[in-house]
Amino acid sequence: MEPVSTDHVAALRHFNRYFTRRIGALDDHYLGQDRPLGEARLLFEIGDGVSLRALRARLGLDAGYLSRMAKALETQGMVRITVHPDDNRLRMVELTPAGRIELKEQNRRANALAAGLLAELDPRQQEQLTEAMATAQRLLRLAGITVELVDGAAPEARACLDAYAADIDARFPEGFDKSDLVRPEEVSGDAGAFFVAYEEGRPVGCGALRRLKPGVGEIRHVWVHPAARRLGLARRLLAALEGEAAARGFDVIRLDTHATLTEAQAMYRASGYTEIPAYVDHVYADHWFEKRLP
Amino acid sequence: MEPVSTDHVAALRHFNRYFTRRIGALDDHYLGQDRPLGEARLLFEIGDGVSLRALRARLGLDAGYLSRMAKALETQGMVRITVHPDDNRLRMVELTPAGRIELKEQNRRANALAAGLLAELDPRQQEQLTEAMATAQRLLRLAGITVELVDGAAPEARACLDAYAADIDARFPEGFDKSDLVRPEEVSGDAGAFFVAYEEGRPVGCGALRRLKPGVGEIRHVWVHPAARRLGLARRLLAALEGEAAARGFDVIRLDTHATLTEAQAMYRASGYTEIPAYVDHVYADHWFEKRLP
DNA sequence: CGGATTCTTTGACTAGGGTCAAAGAAATAT
DNA sequence: ATATTTCTTTGACCCTAGTCAAAGAATCCG
């Protein structure tokens, strides 16, 4: 947790007030042009055939409420409701052609609204606005991500490692074999630690710390979900791992990485790691780094 | 109207969706902690004694709806409703001490929420976020301002000129006398033009164009409300005036300005104006500029 | 096979947010 | 002084958004 100046708090609140009043309110308005907002949102979320069950989970709606809204959209001719072929309890909802047209129209209106707003700005200003919003969004996303210590055997931990494995299997010319992953017991309890980063409840990154030998820890499997890259999350994970290593009394942290992962190497160097000779024979490593903890 | 790339439209909509979902929704939540949102908003808008009438105008509420909400707040002990001393039809609403405490608490909660969000970012990132939001807000404000041609005798035109006069009266060491302002007929119809910039319906800037002699126009009284400065609005006003001058067939535009208005001089130079000798004897001028229209 | 679970539908109900019109009280305009 | 306008209150409504519980149908589990 970092200290927060009241100036920044005031700035965030000020922007929030301005933005929701100026833009957010407009948005609601266009969406619910000729249809209640709930139905409009639902229409928007029905891509190409979803089950009511999935919609309920995704939008967090009450079963009865959803059932009624779906039926309303059906009588309006916007969607078709069918029984799931394999499970007769489930209902599938899909857009009719009319629904698709309606959605497109909704989209068109929203675009026209945004374009009308932007048209008052010259191209350079438009560019600046887009860039400022991208920066703000990147930082707000990062602020919403929490890094938590979990058990190495926890399902999210394994899910992250599986995603990590699949990810680098595609990137390494020689592929990647899962047997190289840390075993749960290596990164749990006294043996080590495992951190998972969550964004809105979903795991979007991980990192493992294990004891290499007395006083020496090893960081492994620092991974960030493709959709959460370029936010600065890897650094946060690294900081969490280093903090944990310091708390466990390690003096030195080591890690290895692969030649193809150039961004990772740059990050390690920028974080105070220096390249060292091979300290362990990992199949997939060809660069080794070390950092002395203060 | 500038062309708008679909990329910028998509960026704005994307940011909007993300922001309203992540931050806007949260905000609503805190506000309506133990009180309906409408009442919470009302409580927020009652500073130190407002009339129901003013609230109605400001928030665009139905008279009946407002009346009931105010009464609800009164029975909760949050506000006191009194009769306006000079007009017995009007009701004045003001916060009670309890209302003030409640409002402070509301504020504290909102601040805590924002601070909690920011605390995940390091100080440099907080700085960046604040700056990005300020940029975005500046540009969104500018995008929301329209510049319109109005009659020189229109009340908004005169209101702007009065504000302009008061403004520079305070800035010029020698003060400023209103008799130097353009007369309505000089900037109306065939004689000239008057532009007013509106932000959310309120005039926030102006600029006048009048015929000096055949083929030569003069720009006068370019003014921006203090709350709308540093947005780039003066340039927009200038562009509108120049466009109008070109449409009227002027070849040359002239203007004068005062030594204390250094920002204005910088803007004129940047916009292609060059300094010339005095072309007219204005009491308050000591720099004269000219621009040849293409 | 039988019981538990899952998924959906239906009925009943609530609160919030808001509109509309009538009417009374004051103030303003003529 | 009268008519008109302004401001507020009140009663009667409406819709949206949502909750809760019961019940029926299908599936899953042991």
XYZ file of C-alpha atoms (C1' of nucleotides) in Angstrom:
648
model
C 0.000 0.000 0.000
C 1.394 3.313 -1.081
C 0.660 6.657 0.556
C -2.004 8.648 -1.280
C -2.023 12.418 -1.459
C -5.364 14.135 -1.026
C -4.672 15.974 -4.281
C -4.819 12.754 -6.219
C -7.953 11.659 -4.405
C -9.591 14.966 -5.233
C -8.477 14.700 -8.847
C -9.947 11.236 -9.225
C -13.229 12.255 -7.652
C -13.403 15.414 -9.681
C -12.812 13.580 -12.921
C -15.287 10.925 -11.935
C -18.013 13.444 -11.267
C -17.369 15.296 -14.470
C -17.098 12.222 -16.611
C -20.137 10.353 -15.369
C -22.251 13.466 -15.661
C -21.010 14.488 -19.091
C -20.441 11.170 -20.830
C -21.800 8.331 -18.723
C -25.255 9.790 -18.514
C -25.374 10.275 -22.261
C -24.429 6.686 -22.777
C -27.260 5.343 -20.683
C -29.563 7.540 -22.615
C -28.722 6.214 -26.027
C -28.808 2.629 -24.897
C -32.283 2.866 -23.498
C -33.619 4.761 -26.444
C -36.775 2.759 -26.918
C -36.252 -0.104 -24.538
C -35.572 -0.375 -20.806
C -31.905 -0.329 -19.905
C -31.959 -3.850 -18.519
C -33.245 -5.264 -21.775
C -30.842 -3.148 -23.821
C -27.917 -4.453 -21.794
C -29.160 -7.996 -22.157
C -29.491 -7.608 -25.907
C -25.944 -6.362 -25.955
C -24.639 -9.373 -24.043
C -26.303 -11.992 -26.203
C -23.730 -12.674 -28.830
C -24.307 -15.794 -30.877
C -26.259 -18.111 -28.703
C -25.697 -18.085 -24.967
C -27.488 -20.065 -22.295
C -29.587 -18.188 -19.794
C -27.414 -19.805 -17.172
C -24.264 -18.259 -18.622
C -25.939 -14.868 -18.868
C -27.064 -15.127 -15.285
C -23.533 -15.879 -14.156
C -21.966 -13.189 -16.305
C -24.360 -10.404 -15.418
C -25.192 -11.524 -11.902
C -28.930 -11.348 -12.490
C -31.765 -12.958 -10.622
C -33.096 -16.040 -12.413
C -36.679 -14.817 -12.420
C -35.753 -11.343 -13.578
C -33.656 -12.703 -16.412
C -36.332 -15.156 -17.463
C -38.862 -12.376 -17.786
C -36.551 -10.025 -19.639
C -35.610 -12.749 -22.107
C -39.246 -13.450 -22.721
C -39.930 -9.766 -23.270
C -37.166 -9.624 -25.870
C -38.597 -12.738 -27.479
C -42.072 -11.281 -27.843
C -40.455 -8.183 -29.342
C -38.882 -10.477 -31.915
C -35.328 -9.568 -30.907
C -34.236 -13.014 -29.737
C -35.093 -16.657 -30.186
C -35.187 -18.927 -27.151
C -34.549 -22.616 -27.682
C -33.872 -25.655 -25.542
C -30.261 -26.698 -25.248
C -29.755 -29.802 -27.440
C -27.861 -31.791 -24.798
C -29.509 -30.575 -21.627
C -33.212 -29.946 -21.714
C -33.082 -27.864 -18.553
C -31.033 -25.148 -20.213
C -32.437 -22.460 -22.472
C -30.354 -21.007 -25.250
C -30.907 -17.426 -26.363
C -29.759 -16.075 -29.696
C -30.354 -12.930 -31.658
C -32.828 -12.980 -34.496
C -31.955 -11.006 -37.643
C -34.184 -8.250 -36.304
C -32.247 -8.323 -33.039
C -28.993 -8.064 -34.903
C -30.249 -5.032 -36.805
C -31.439 -3.447 -33.599
C -28.066 -3.983 -32.012
C -26.288 -2.499 -34.977
C -28.544 0.508 -34.801
C -27.822 0.899 -31.103
C -24.152 0.756 -31.914
C -24.467 3.242 -34.692
C -26.207 5.694 -32.419
C -23.552 5.350 -29.760
C -20.833 5.875 -32.325
C -22.563 8.910 -33.740
C -22.788 10.363 -30.260
C -19.112 9.848 -29.579
C -18.146 11.117 -33.014
C -20.266 14.229 -32.551
C -18.414 14.970 -29.386
C -14.990 14.413 -30.881
C -15.753 16.434 -33.987
C -15.306 19.656 -32.029
C -11.646 18.782 -31.516
C -8.941 19.044 -34.135
C -7.078 15.857 -35.058
C -4.181 16.562 -32.718
C -6.507 17.107 -29.813
C -8.386 13.922 -30.641
C -5.087 12.102 -30.573
C -4.212 13.598 -27.212
C -7.566 12.685 -25.758
C -7.284 9.090 -26.897
C -3.811 8.854 -25.449
C -4.823 10.381 -22.126
C -7.750 8.001 -21.821
C -5.534 5.042 -22.640
C -3.087 6.086 -19.930
C -5.840 6.623 -17.402
C -7.417 3.291 -18.214
C -4.102 1.473 -17.988
C -3.445 2.911 -14.546
C -6.973 2.350 -13.312
C -6.753 -1.248 -14.392
C -3.469 -1.660 -12.624
C -4.953 -0.088 -9.510
C -7.745 -2.651 -9.595
C -5.433 -5.616 -9.635
C -4.481 -7.234 -6.348
C -1.612 -9.624 -5.811
C -2.303 -12.340 -3.280
C -0.402 -15.184 -1.706
C -2.114 -18.482 -2.445
C -1.321 -22.134 -1.863
C 0.716 -23.706 -4.639
C -1.929 -26.365 -5.058
C -4.833 -23.909 -5.311
C -6.835 -24.235 -8.517
C -6.050 -20.649 -9.586
C -2.370 -21.323 -9.108
C -2.497 -24.375 -11.306
C -4.693 -22.586 -13.845
C -2.122 -19.796 -14.115
C 0.702 -22.285 -14.518
C -1.207 -24.117 -17.228
C -1.787 -20.853 -19.063
C 1.876 -19.961 -18.573
C 2.939 -23.311 -19.992
C 0.661 -23.012 -23.007
C 1.837 -19.467 -23.543
C 5.536 -20.209 -23.645
C 5.058 -23.492 -25.422
C 3.862 -21.344 -28.309
C 6.771 -18.905 -27.952
C 9.743 -21.212 -27.504
C 10.980 -22.694 -30.755
C 11.611 -25.967 -28.923
C 8.227 -25.929 -27.210
C 7.734 -26.334 -23.480
C 7.061 -29.402 -21.394
C 4.923 -29.088 -18.308
C 7.197 -31.355 -16.298
C 9.458 -28.325 -15.907
C 6.836 -26.480 -13.853
C 7.249 -26.191 -10.098
C 5.407 -28.799 -8.095
C 2.769 -27.461 -5.674
C 4.715 -28.534 -2.607
C 7.807 -26.604 -3.766
C 5.953 -23.287 -3.524
C 3.708 -23.838 -0.513
C 4.186 -23.369 3.200
C 7.795 -23.301 4.353
C 9.194 -24.471 1.049
C 8.150 -21.457 -0.987
C 5.393 -19.096 -2.010
C 3.025 -18.578 -4.869
C 1.402 -15.279 -5.788
C -1.618 -14.816 -7.997
C -2.735 -11.449 -9.393
C -6.499 -10.975 -9.608
C -8.388 -8.521 -11.763
C -12.057 -8.343 -10.908
C -11.882 -11.773 -9.346
C -10.152 -13.465 -12.274
C -6.524 -14.571 -12.057
C -4.422 -12.617 -14.560
C -0.889 -13.345 -13.482
C 1.335 -15.317 -11.166
C 4.819 -15.791 -9.823
C 6.529 -18.454 -7.705
C 9.284 -18.341 -5.116
C 11.106 -21.430 -3.941
C 14.082 -22.140 -1.745
C 17.109 -23.024 -3.840
C 19.504 -23.528 -0.966
C 19.989 -21.865 2.431
C 19.834 -18.100 2.009
C 19.098 -18.323 -1.695
C 15.659 -18.124 -3.230
C 14.617 -18.665 -6.794
C 11.878 -16.873 -8.634
C 10.080 -18.840 -11.287
C 7.121 -18.657 -13.613
C 6.447 -14.957 -13.528
C 3.586 -14.729 -15.952
C 0.990 -12.149 -16.949
C -2.144 -12.896 -18.925
C -1.894 -11.465 -22.460
C -4.886 -9.212 -21.793
C -3.161 -7.727 -18.736
C 0.219 -7.007 -20.253
C 1.868 -3.599 -20.496
C 0.212 -2.464 -17.290
C 3.277 -2.902 -15.099
C 1.902 -5.988 -13.437
C 5.051 -8.103 -13.781
C 6.913 -5.560 -11.687
C 4.247 -5.755 -9.032
C 4.522 -9.537 -8.970
C 8.299 -9.287 -8.794
C 8.043 -6.826 -5.903
C 5.710 -9.168 -4.042
C 8.061 -12.096 -4.585
C 11.072 -10.098 -3.438
C 9.212 -8.898 -0.377
C 8.346 -12.465 0.475
C 11.957 -13.547 -0.093
C 13.199 -10.816 2.224
C 10.656 -11.833 4.850
C 11.954 -15.384 4.630
C 15.481 -14.204 5.230
C 16.941 -14.919 1.807
C 19.979 -12.829 0.946
C 20.024 -13.579 -2.748
C 17.396 -14.256 -5.381
C 18.140 -15.979 -8.611
C 16.133 -16.649 -11.700
C 16.597 -17.859 -15.212
C 14.961 -16.917 -18.439
C 14.889 -17.734 -22.108
C 16.502 -15.822 -24.946
C 13.152 -15.210 -26.649
C 11.748 -13.394 -23.622
C 13.569 -10.149 -24.218
C 11.045 -7.936 -22.409
C 11.431 -10.094 -19.313
C 15.183 -9.722 -19.406
C 14.916 -5.976 -19.739
C 12.590 -5.868 -16.762
C 14.933 -7.944 -14.598
C 17.862 -5.713 -15.450
C 15.820 -2.610 -14.717
C 14.807 -4.127 -11.377
C 18.395 -4.535 -10.251
C 19.191 -8.063 -11.409
C 22.580 -8.797 -12.913
C 23.405 -11.605 -15.262
C 25.359 -14.514 -13.788
C 26.634 -17.870 -15.047
C 24.251 -20.808 -15.067
C 23.387 -21.755 -11.496
C 21.157 -24.702 -12.399
C 20.517 -26.872 -15.413
C 17.090 -25.956 -16.622
C 16.199 -27.234 -20.030
C 14.619 -23.992 -21.138
C 17.001 -21.453 -19.643
C 19.803 -19.659 -21.367
C 20.127 -16.509 -19.246
C 20.595 -16.437 -15.500
C 20.158 -13.492 -13.157
C 20.768 -12.691 -9.551
C 19.870 -9.911 -7.158
C 21.200 -9.333 -3.697
C 18.485 -8.279 -1.284
C 19.251 -5.277 0.905
C -16.376 20.212 -37.628
C -13.286 18.102 -37.867
C -13.122 14.616 -39.335
C -13.207 11.880 -36.706
C -11.366 8.608 -37.050
C -13.219 5.478 -35.972
C -10.237 4.633 -33.798
C -10.858 7.648 -31.629
C -14.553 6.903 -31.461
C -13.798 3.354 -30.382
C -11.280 4.583 -27.825
C -13.771 6.977 -26.284
C -16.499 4.364 -26.109
C -14.134 1.790 -24.718
C -12.918 4.111 -22.007
C -16.455 5.156 -21.240
C -17.614 1.577 -20.791
C -14.671 0.696 -18.623
C -14.829 3.803 -16.523
C -18.526 3.860 -15.806
C -18.467 0.194 -14.908
C -15.380 0.348 -12.725
C -15.635 3.750 -11.090
C -19.021 5.259 -11.793
C -20.890 2.269 -10.446
C -18.842 2.288 -7.271
C -19.580 5.928 -6.794
C -23.309 5.461 -6.969
C -22.986 2.719 -4.462
C -21.265 4.755 -1.784
C -23.567 7.688 -2.245
C -26.696 5.690 -1.674
C -25.327 3.877 1.322
C -28.305 4.271 3.599
C -30.446 6.627 1.618
C -31.950 6.540 -1.862
C -29.682 7.982 -4.515
C -32.037 10.824 -5.335
C -32.031 12.049 -1.759
C -28.267 11.601 -1.461
C -27.731 13.704 -4.559
C -30.117 16.323 -3.268
C -28.317 16.474 0.058
C -25.116 17.000 -1.851
C -26.521 19.883 -3.869
C -27.910 21.811 -0.918
C -25.030 23.993 0.074
C -25.897 26.812 2.405
C -29.486 27.598 1.745
C -30.927 27.209 -1.730
C -34.458 27.681 -2.907
C -36.374 24.667 -4.131
C -36.812 26.596 -7.331
C -33.073 26.883 -7.861
C -32.595 23.197 -7.106
C -35.306 22.320 -9.556
C -33.653 24.362 -12.255
C -30.179 23.060 -11.498
C -31.071 19.386 -11.276
C -33.940 19.385 -13.726
C -36.291 17.667 -11.323
C -40.060 17.492 -11.287
C -41.572 19.921 -8.786
C -43.605 17.242 -7.040
C -40.742 14.832 -6.856
C -38.429 17.450 -5.401
C -41.014 18.607 -2.901
C -41.401 15.086 -1.574
C -37.698 14.374 -1.411
C -37.070 17.608 0.442
C -39.766 16.710 2.924
C -38.263 13.272 3.389
C -34.894 14.825 4.158
C -36.590 17.207 6.552
C -38.283 14.424 8.525
C -34.900 12.695 8.678
C -33.548 15.858 10.276
C -31.033 16.485 7.507
C -32.427 19.780 6.270
C -34.549 22.671 7.443
C -37.177 24.111 5.110
C -38.162 27.736 5.567
C -40.140 30.329 3.679
C -38.121 32.830 1.659
C -38.134 36.162 3.536
C -38.956 38.284 0.486
C -41.168 35.943 -1.475
C -43.529 33.765 0.465
C -44.036 31.428 -2.475
C -40.434 30.227 -2.375
C -39.108 27.631 0.018
C -35.520 27.757 1.185
C -33.717 24.552 2.093
C -30.600 24.463 4.212
C -28.607 21.755 5.901
C -29.020 21.177 9.606
C -25.924 20.380 11.642
C -26.911 16.716 11.372
C -27.143 17.110 7.608
C -23.724 18.646 7.520
C -22.281 15.738 9.477
C -23.994 13.260 7.191
C -22.587 15.009 4.150
C -19.120 14.994 5.636
C -19.429 11.289 6.300
C -20.580 10.702 2.732
C -17.593 12.636 1.544
C -15.244 10.741 3.798
C -16.509 7.430 2.438
C -16.071 8.577 -1.141
C -12.555 9.762 -0.394
C -11.694 6.499 1.300
C -12.925 4.616 -1.739
C -10.845 6.686 -4.104
C -7.821 6.513 -1.831
C -8.145 2.737 -1.576
C -8.072 2.522 -5.319
C -5.076 4.797 -5.700
C -3.124 3.102 -2.933
C -2.302 0.234 -5.253
C -0.301 2.621 -7.432
C 3.104 3.997 -6.591
C 3.455 7.789 -6.323
C 4.727 8.189 -9.866
C 1.810 6.228 -11.246
C -0.626 8.266 -9.169
C 0.917 11.379 -10.638
C 0.552 10.018 -14.153
C -3.057 9.062 -13.575
C -3.938 12.490 -12.258
C -2.247 14.114 -15.196
C -3.945 11.856 -17.745
C -7.330 12.546 -16.209
C -6.677 16.277 -16.230
C -5.771 16.125 -19.916
C -8.806 14.046 -20.758
C -11.079 16.334 -18.830
C -9.626 19.442 -20.437
C -10.217 18.030 -23.897
C -13.668 16.717 -23.094
C -14.622 20.121 -21.796
C -13.309 21.776 -24.910
C -15.240 19.279 -27.027
C -18.401 20.228 -25.204
C -18.090 23.931 -25.947
C -19.808 25.358 -29.003
C -19.125 28.708 -30.588
C -22.178 30.410 -32.012
C -22.937 33.574 -33.905
C -25.343 35.756 -31.959
C -26.754 39.225 -32.344
C -24.611 41.945 -30.822
C -27.543 43.073 -28.722
C -28.375 39.614 -27.397
C -28.332 39.397 -23.602
C -25.552 36.761 -23.609
C -23.457 39.028 -25.780
C -23.853 41.940 -23.419
C -23.314 39.683 -20.401
C -20.019 38.495 -21.875
C -18.919 42.033 -22.612
C -19.761 43.115 -19.086
C -17.740 40.232 -17.693
C -14.930 41.116 -20.101
C -14.999 44.719 -18.968
C -14.955 43.813 -15.284
C -12.187 41.346 -15.929
C -9.807 43.733 -17.634
C -10.787 46.630 -15.416
C -9.173 44.576 -12.674
C -6.109 43.781 -14.780
C -5.277 47.131 -16.367
C -3.418 49.458 -14.035
C -5.414 52.338 -15.456
C -8.722 50.470 -15.185
C -11.168 50.118 -18.031
C -14.128 52.175 -19.027
C -17.109 50.486 -20.592
C -17.554 53.242 -23.142
C -14.703 51.605 -25.066
C -16.803 48.478 -25.713
C -18.262 47.929 -29.158
C -21.826 49.068 -29.554
C -24.356 46.340 -30.434
C -25.013 47.756 -33.882
C -21.287 47.679 -34.738
C -21.214 43.883 -34.477
C -24.621 42.901 -35.813
C -25.947 42.230 -39.262
C -23.898 43.705 -42.096
C -21.746 45.810 -39.824
C -20.061 42.969 -37.996
C -20.428 39.754 -36.052
C -20.441 38.572 -32.479
C -19.618 35.048 -31.343
C -20.439 33.520 -28.005
C -18.980 30.246 -26.720
C -21.378 28.116 -24.698
C -20.501 25.387 -22.249
C -23.524 23.405 -21.145
C -25.762 26.280 -22.080
C -23.825 28.946 -20.229
C -21.803 31.576 -22.099
C -18.108 31.193 -21.310
C -16.438 33.335 -23.923
C -16.932 35.793 -26.744
C -15.316 37.659 -29.601
C -16.418 40.479 -31.872
C -15.676 41.344 -35.492
C -16.411 44.748 -36.977
C -15.703 46.498 -40.260
C -12.858 48.967 -39.901
C -12.854 50.148 -43.491
C -13.441 48.449 -46.877
C -11.601 45.134 -46.970
C -10.350 45.477 -43.419
C -11.959 43.901 -40.375
C -11.136 44.362 -36.743
C -11.331 41.755 -34.031
C -12.205 42.998 -30.578
C -13.064 41.761 -27.138
C -11.865 38.211 -27.391
C -12.585 36.981 -23.893
C -12.756 33.643 -22.092
C -14.356 33.083 -18.708
C -11.718 32.445 -16.034
C -13.169 28.978 -15.392
C -12.803 28.065 -19.076
C -9.244 29.224 -19.616
C -6.343 27.069 -20.697
C -8.639 24.859 -22.749
C -7.742 26.351 -26.110
C -11.020 28.192 -26.403
C -9.543 31.575 -27.408
C -8.079 29.938 -30.488
C -11.453 28.505 -31.367
C -13.034 31.928 -31.026
C -10.299 33.444 -33.136
C -10.800 30.796 -35.810
C -14.531 31.499 -35.877
C -13.919 35.226 -36.198
C -11.396 34.747 -38.984
C -13.741 32.406 -40.815
C -16.463 35.008 -40.600
C -14.081 37.720 -41.798
C -13.088 35.620 -44.791
C -16.745 34.956 -45.575
C -17.369 38.693 -45.542
C -14.561 39.252 -48.017
C -12.110 41.024 -45.753
C -8.491 40.758 -46.875
C -6.927 41.911 -43.652
C -7.797 41.631 -39.996
C -6.417 43.925 -37.373
C -6.614 43.973 -33.634
C -5.049 45.737 -30.716
C -4.151 44.582 -27.282
C -2.709 45.762 -24.032
C 0.795 45.231 -22.698
C -0.466 43.345 -19.641
C -2.173 40.686 -21.746
C 0.960 38.796 -22.630
C -0.742 35.434 -23.180
C -3.048 37.064 -25.689
C -0.118 38.539 -27.594
C 1.612 35.172 -27.684
C -1.535 33.581 -29.047
C -1.927 36.182 -31.769
C 1.663 35.751 -32.860
C 1.264 31.983 -32.892
C -1.869 32.370 -34.987
C -0.049 34.273 -37.727
C -0.536 37.867 -36.651
C 2.326 40.322 -37.018
C 2.817 43.484 -35.036
C 2.111 46.738 -36.874
C 2.097 50.432 -35.985
C -0.984 51.880 -34.334
C -3.864 51.859 -36.796
C -6.376 53.479 -34.477
C -6.324 55.484 -31.309
C -7.749 53.235 -28.650
C -7.238 54.402 -25.133
C -6.314 50.976 -23.841
C -4.168 49.673 -26.681
C -0.439 49.630 -26.880
C 0.193 46.772 -29.279
C -1.353 46.405 -32.708
C -1.481 43.312 -34.895
C -2.508 42.425 -38.386
C -3.083 39.245 -40.342
C -3.613 38.936 -44.058
C -6.311 36.376 -44.851
C -5.472 33.854 -47.556
C -33.794 -46.614 -9.086
C -34.430 -42.747 -5.902
C -32.981 -38.675 -3.951
C -30.431 -34.558 -4.561
C -29.279 -30.974 -7.520
C -29.703 -27.801 -11.366
C -32.215 -24.714 -14.252
C -36.118 -22.238 -15.406
C -40.700 -20.349 -14.846
C -44.258 -18.131 -12.348
C -46.598 -15.431 -8.888
C -46.317 -12.086 -5.438
C -44.203 -8.229 -3.761
C -41.012 -4.026 -2.854
C -38.566 0.305 -3.541
C -36.896 3.768 -6.284
C -37.482 7.188 -9.497
C -40.356 9.737 -11.818
C -44.685 12.024 -14.332
C -49.023 14.515 -14.456
C -52.645 17.328 -13.084
C -55.314 19.837 -9.778
C -55.332 23.211 -6.452
C -53.925 26.760 -3.154
C -51.145 30.652 -1.930
C -48.318 34.660 -3.310
C -46.629 37.790 -6.293
C -46.812 40.491 -10.764
C -48.772 42.724 -14.541
C -52.350 45.562 -16.449
C -58.597 45.339 -8.327
C -58.426 41.683 -11.279
C -56.295 38.546 -14.061
C -52.277 36.121 -14.854
C -48.224 33.963 -13.552
C -45.135 31.642 -10.342
C -44.095 28.302 -6.870
C -45.193 24.581 -4.085
C -47.917 20.774 -2.345
C -50.738 16.799 -2.815
C -52.916 12.740 -4.727
C -52.886 9.423 -8.197
C -50.344 7.115 -11.167
C -46.593 4.419 -14.041
C -42.460 1.844 -15.127
C -38.121 -0.206 -14.141
C -35.380 -2.977 -11.532
C -35.115 -6.262 -8.574
C -36.039 -9.922 -4.705
C -37.982 -14.136 -2.870
C -40.113 -18.415 -2.754
C -42.611 -22.218 -4.698
C -42.884 -25.494 -8.113
C -42.002 -28.220 -12.287
C -38.876 -30.474 -15.332
C -34.474 -32.556 -16.320
C -30.252 -34.269 -15.024
C -26.753 -36.135 -11.983
C -24.996 -39.069 -8.356
C -24.617 -43.039 -5.511
